[in-house]
């Protein structure tokens, strides 16, 4: 059921860190439910889920999206996920949310990871699913390598991307 219904997983087995840093079971906030319903509608139409969300701070949208990324990486095959912010500290915060979600899943529900690198850059990889989540940051990612520039997801084809603070990326191309 968790494979086919992200809301089922989120509301029964997913935990978040609340304002007091206590692990509590996820419960949709009204703004999260609105975004989730939009994503669900797009997915039901078999269309690419591409959202640009201009939001105020502390709306917990990043928390929701990171949980959905973890759901995708842990329950689906052949997922290549990229998570990044323009700022290393924000990328690190996004990574912590993802690892927190994974670490608090029941042992019998989560797949065993094959590689785990905490930090930025970071990685959570599942060889059994051929799926991975890579955590990067946008500042300084466009390094020169001969005539070729490096960058986020350069040389790979991400199937899921969660990018934050995009207006602050120094080399957005």
XYZ file of C-alpha atoms in Angstrom:
173
model
C 0.000 0.000 0.000
C 2.870 2.392 0.821
C 4.260 1.899 -2.677
C 1.033 3.049 -4.327
C -0.132 5.652 -1.838
C 2.353 8.202 -0.538
C -0.282 9.741 1.761
C -0.780 6.338 3.417
C 2.962 6.096 4.091
C 3.268 9.697 5.265
C 0.348 9.624 7.708
C 1.077 6.197 9.178
C 4.826 5.580 9.059
C 6.567 8.882 8.417
C 7.998 11.031 11.179
C 9.178 14.625 11.161
C 11.018 16.763 13.646
C 8.624 19.311 15.150
C 9.416 22.809 16.397
C 10.888 21.352 19.616
C 13.049 18.807 17.704
C 10.825 15.947 18.820
C 10.031 13.139 16.372
C 6.297 13.200 15.680
C 4.191 11.352 13.143
C 3.629 13.409 10.011
C 0.290 15.170 9.773
C -0.588 17.269 6.747
C -0.737 21.017 7.333
C -3.264 22.787 5.105
C -0.622 24.232 2.774
C 1.157 20.856 2.504
C -2.124 19.132 1.658
C -2.786 21.682 -1.075
C 0.625 21.042 -2.691
C 0.239 17.274 -2.227
C -3.178 17.345 -3.944
C -1.707 19.278 -6.889
C 1.131 16.753 -7.204
C -1.354 13.861 -6.962
C -3.536 15.323 -9.707
C -0.571 15.811 -12.042
C 0.680 12.300 -11.334
C -2.783 10.809 -11.968
C -2.679 12.412 -15.421
C 0.694 10.699 -16.100
C 2.238 14.090 -16.713
C 5.654 15.301 -15.615
C 5.477 16.853 -12.157
C 7.153 20.220 -12.590
C 6.374 22.838 -9.986
C 7.850 26.216 -9.248
C 6.674 27.044 -5.745
C 7.155 30.629 -4.625
C 6.450 30.515 -0.911
C 6.977 32.256 2.361
C 9.433 30.887 4.888
C 8.510 28.153 7.360
C 5.613 26.715 5.379
C 7.044 23.176 5.691
C 6.907 22.580 1.942
C 10.548 21.455 1.855
C 9.700 18.924 4.577
C 6.843 17.539 2.481
C 8.861 17.415 -0.740
C 11.815 15.698 0.948
C 9.449 13.083 2.366
C 8.030 12.506 -1.103
C 11.554 12.192 -2.507
C 12.399 9.577 0.146
C 9.153 7.759 -0.694
C 10.090 7.702 -4.379
C 13.674 6.550 -3.777
C 12.743 3.817 -1.278
C 9.667 2.390 -3.017
C 10.423 2.721 -6.731
C 13.084 1.278 -9.027
C 15.497 3.256 -11.193
C 15.093 6.587 -9.416
C 17.922 9.095 -9.719
C 17.068 11.934 -7.356
C 18.930 15.211 -6.932
C 18.352 17.488 -3.932
C 20.144 20.821 -3.832
C 19.980 24.374 -2.594
C 22.097 27.345 -3.633
C 23.541 27.393 -0.123
C 25.542 24.536 1.408
C 23.859 24.978 4.823
C 20.381 24.821 3.266
C 21.388 21.721 1.300
C 22.608 20.205 4.557
C 19.244 20.989 6.175
C 17.422 19.344 3.267
C 19.700 16.303 3.640
C 18.937 16.084 7.368
C 15.197 16.085 6.635
C 15.595 13.237 4.151
C 17.809 11.127 6.426
C 15.488 11.808 9.384
C 12.544 10.518 7.340
C 14.446 7.415 6.237
C 15.896 6.709 9.705
C 12.467 6.858 11.359
C 10.764 4.478 8.938
C 9.964 1.097 10.535
C 12.807 -1.372 10.010
C 10.557 -3.821 8.205
C 9.383 -1.201 5.709
C 12.545 0.525 4.552
C 14.986 -1.042 2.120
C 18.559 -1.488 3.267
C 20.801 1.157 1.796
C 23.984 0.139 0.004
C 25.756 3.498 0.432
C 25.116 6.360 2.781
C 27.144 9.542 2.849
C 25.963 12.198 5.248
C 27.075 15.677 4.378
C 27.103 17.858 1.302
C 27.676 16.324 -1.138
C 25.736 13.398 0.260
C 24.206 10.177 -0.966
C 21.586 7.611 -0.022
C 21.759 4.687 -2.434
C 19.795 1.448 -2.784
C 21.465 -1.044 -5.130
C 18.547 -3.474 -4.778
C 16.287 -0.847 -6.387
C 18.929 0.829 -8.540
C 17.770 4.080 -6.906
C 19.648 6.896 -5.244
C 19.284 10.346 -3.744
C 22.207 12.711 -4.185
C 22.485 15.885 -2.105
C 24.467 18.761 -3.611
C 24.631 22.535 -3.397
C 24.582 25.165 -6.095
C 27.305 27.530 -4.962
C 30.615 26.643 -6.501
C 29.210 23.703 -8.468
C 30.096 25.265 -11.818
C 33.841 24.536 -11.637
C 35.893 24.477 -14.773
C 37.092 21.015 -15.839
C 39.106 21.763 -18.910
C 36.628 23.204 -21.378
C 33.673 21.518 -19.680
C 31.858 22.970 -16.681
C 30.682 20.845 -13.794
C 27.285 21.278 -12.223
C 24.285 19.744 -10.555
C 23.323 16.489 -12.296
C 25.736 17.110 -15.140
C 26.408 13.747 -16.789
C 23.359 12.074 -15.219
C 19.661 12.046 -15.956
C 17.706 12.783 -12.780
C 14.174 11.457 -12.605
C 13.433 13.557 -9.495
C 14.907 16.946 -8.648
C 14.200 19.142 -5.652
C 15.997 22.457 -6.021
C 15.680 25.266 -3.510
C 16.779 28.910 -3.494
C 17.127 28.727 -7.302
C 17.295 32.520 -7.657
C 20.554 32.464 -5.709
C 22.383 29.881 -7.848
C 25.550 31.628 -9.115
C 25.552 29.835 -12.489
C 21.966 28.684 -13.103
C 22.528 27.402 -16.619
